[in-house]
């Protein structure tokens, strides 16, 4: 088995590592797993708009994947965690961003409704698995 290699996203990832003692991604062989990425900025602030929060979470996934040498084109599995249920806006935004970031493939996807996430104002968290050939 290949030795795990851990990655820290510049900016907020350094805070997470120093204060919460976890990495943002791990690569083992050709497989990259990310920790859950919220729609926060480097100061851990969450946008007021749900659509903006989801879009920021996608950008954070992209940045985290890049630290491990991967991109959305390598994503094969998405888990998304949602506070407040799944109103139509959630799927509308998620699907639009899937088509934007992964126009040439459709990964498998699991959506889970949850009572709370890591920050009190978070409404979404996304974690992915990517395979880098």
Tab-separated table of C-alpha atoms in Angstrom:
chain	number	residue	atom	x	y	z
A	1	UNK	CA	0.000	0.000	0.000
A	2	UNK	CA	1.185	3.522	-0.788
A	3	UNK	CA	1.969	5.837	2.105
A	4	UNK	CA	-0.715	8.495	2.711
A	5	UNK	CA	0.282	12.043	1.761
A	6	UNK	CA	-1.658	14.826	3.505
A	7	UNK	CA	-2.379	18.294	2.110
A	8	UNK	CA	-3.400	21.617	3.630
A	9	UNK	CA	-5.347	24.153	1.596
A	10	UNK	CA	-3.617	27.560	1.731
A	11	UNK	CA	-5.521	30.063	3.865
A	12	UNK	CA	-8.326	28.481	5.861
A	13	UNK	CA	-6.691	25.032	5.735
A	14	UNK	CA	-3.785	26.303	7.806
A	15	UNK	CA	-6.251	27.466	10.470
A	16	UNK	CA	-7.964	24.061	10.443
A	17	UNK	CA	-4.653	22.249	10.822
A	18	UNK	CA	-3.315	24.492	13.585
A	19	UNK	CA	-6.533	24.807	15.591
A	20	UNK	CA	-8.502	21.641	14.840
A	21	UNK	CA	-5.617	19.313	13.873
A	22	UNK	CA	-6.906	17.996	10.561
A	23	UNK	CA	-5.827	18.141	6.927
A	24	UNK	CA	-7.985	19.101	3.971
A	25	UNK	CA	-6.993	16.242	1.666
A	26	UNK	CA	-5.166	12.946	1.590
A	27	UNK	CA	-3.709	11.136	-1.418
A	28	UNK	CA	-3.048	7.418	-1.358
A	29	UNK	CA	-1.822	6.101	-4.692
A	30	UNK	CA	-4.137	7.506	-7.361
A	31	UNK	CA	-6.993	8.252	-4.937
A	32	UNK	CA	-7.604	11.684	-3.389
A	33	UNK	CA	-10.109	12.190	-0.568
A	34	UNK	CA	-11.051	15.617	0.726
A	35	UNK	CA	-12.399	16.578	4.082
A	36	UNK	CA	-15.717	18.374	3.992
A	37	UNK	CA	-15.419	21.796	2.391
A	38	UNK	CA	-17.827	24.487	3.485
A	39	UNK	CA	-18.735	27.689	1.733
A	40	UNK	CA	-16.371	29.744	3.893
A	41	UNK	CA	-13.688	32.231	2.944
A	42	UNK	CA	-10.209	32.354	4.502
A	43	UNK	CA	-11.681	34.157	7.533
A	44	UNK	CA	-14.290	31.367	7.929
A	45	UNK	CA	-17.112	33.741	7.029
A	46	UNK	CA	-20.157	32.267	5.279
A	47	UNK	CA	-22.055	34.207	2.573
A	48	UNK	CA	-25.585	35.244	3.423
A	49	UNK	CA	-26.974	33.807	0.178
A	50	UNK	CA	-27.344	30.018	0.049
A	51	UNK	CA	-26.434	29.991	-3.654
A	52	UNK	CA	-23.250	31.971	-2.919
A	53	UNK	CA	-22.385	29.603	-0.067
A	54	UNK	CA	-22.753	26.567	-2.341
A	55	UNK	CA	-20.656	28.239	-5.062
A	56	UNK	CA	-17.919	29.036	-2.529
A	57	UNK	CA	-17.937	25.421	-1.313
A	58	UNK	CA	-17.352	24.280	-4.909
A	59	UNK	CA	-14.440	26.734	-5.228
A	60	UNK	CA	-13.014	25.445	-1.940
A	61	UNK	CA	-13.255	21.854	-3.193
A	62	UNK	CA	-11.448	22.923	-6.363
A	63	UNK	CA	-8.668	24.641	-4.395
A	64	UNK	CA	-8.307	21.667	-2.040
A	65	UNK	CA	-8.156	19.168	-4.899
A	66	UNK	CA	-5.465	21.283	-6.555
A	67	UNK	CA	-3.247	21.006	-3.469
A	68	UNK	CA	-3.203	17.237	-4.038
A	69	UNK	CA	-2.673	17.425	-7.805
A	70	UNK	CA	-6.296	16.761	-8.741
A	71	UNK	CA	-9.212	18.673	-10.203
A	72	UNK	CA	-12.951	18.400	-10.664
A	73	UNK	CA	-12.287	16.362	-13.820
A	74	UNK	CA	-10.993	13.579	-11.553
A	75	UNK	CA	-13.969	13.541	-9.148
A	76	UNK	CA	-15.882	10.258	-9.097
A	77	UNK	CA	-17.938	10.626	-5.909
A	78	UNK	CA	-19.535	13.578	-4.119
A	79	UNK	CA	-21.143	13.637	-0.683
A	80	UNK	CA	-23.047	16.808	0.174
A	81	UNK	CA	-24.430	17.602	3.608
A	82	UNK	CA	-27.288	20.086	3.936
A	83	UNK	CA	-28.766	21.921	6.927
A	84	UNK	CA	-32.365	23.037	6.528
A	85	UNK	CA	-33.533	20.359	4.149
A	86	UNK	CA	-33.261	20.317	0.395
A	87	UNK	CA	-35.345	23.138	-1.072
A	88	UNK	CA	-35.421	23.264	-4.891
A	89	UNK	CA	-32.743	25.998	-4.869
A	90	UNK	CA	-30.194	23.500	-3.501
A	91	UNK	CA	-30.493	21.054	-6.386
A	92	UNK	CA	-30.790	23.863	-8.938
A	93	UNK	CA	-27.480	25.382	-7.813
A	94	UNK	CA	-25.718	22.040	-7.260
A	95	UNK	CA	-26.657	20.723	-10.698
A	96	UNK	CA	-25.674	23.989	-12.414
A	97	UNK	CA	-22.267	23.829	-10.711
A	98	UNK	CA	-21.844	20.121	-11.498
A	99	UNK	CA	-22.385	20.908	-15.167
A	100	UNK	CA	-19.945	23.817	-14.949
A	101	UNK	CA	-17.151	21.996	-13.106
A	102	UNK	CA	-17.702	18.518	-14.598
A	103	UNK	CA	-19.132	19.031	-18.079
A	104	UNK	CA	-17.773	15.734	-19.397
A	105	UNK	CA	-18.864	13.325	-16.684
A	106	UNK	CA	-21.455	12.857	-13.943
A	107	UNK	CA	-20.052	11.518	-10.648
A	108	UNK	CA	-22.016	9.487	-8.160
A	109	UNK	CA	-23.647	11.698	-5.526
A	110	UNK	CA	-25.078	11.248	-2.042
A	111	UNK	CA	-27.056	14.077	-0.421
A	112	UNK	CA	-27.640	13.988	3.320
A	113	UNK	CA	-29.802	16.303	5.411
A	114	UNK	CA	-28.176	17.101	8.764
A	115	UNK	CA	-29.085	19.097	11.859
A	116	UNK	CA	-25.815	21.057	12.039
A	117	UNK	CA	-22.337	21.407	10.520
A	118	UNK	CA	-18.961	22.587	11.836
A	119	UNK	CA	-19.776	26.310	11.948
A	120	UNK	CA	-23.114	27.587	13.277
A	121	UNK	CA	-23.942	29.479	10.059
A	122	UNK	CA	-22.992	26.683	7.624
A	123	UNK	CA	-25.772	25.221	5.475
A	124	UNK	CA	-23.657	23.027	3.161
A	125	UNK	CA	-20.521	20.928	3.244
A	126	UNK	CA	-19.093	18.985	0.308
A	127	UNK	CA	-16.516	16.175	0.334
A	128	UNK	CA	-15.265	14.349	-2.729
A	129	UNK	CA	-13.270	11.382	-3.892
A	130	UNK	CA	-11.094	11.797	-6.969
A	131	UNK	CA	-9.038	9.319	-8.977
A	132	UNK	CA	-5.961	10.791	-10.651
A	133	UNK	CA	-4.638	8.541	-13.428
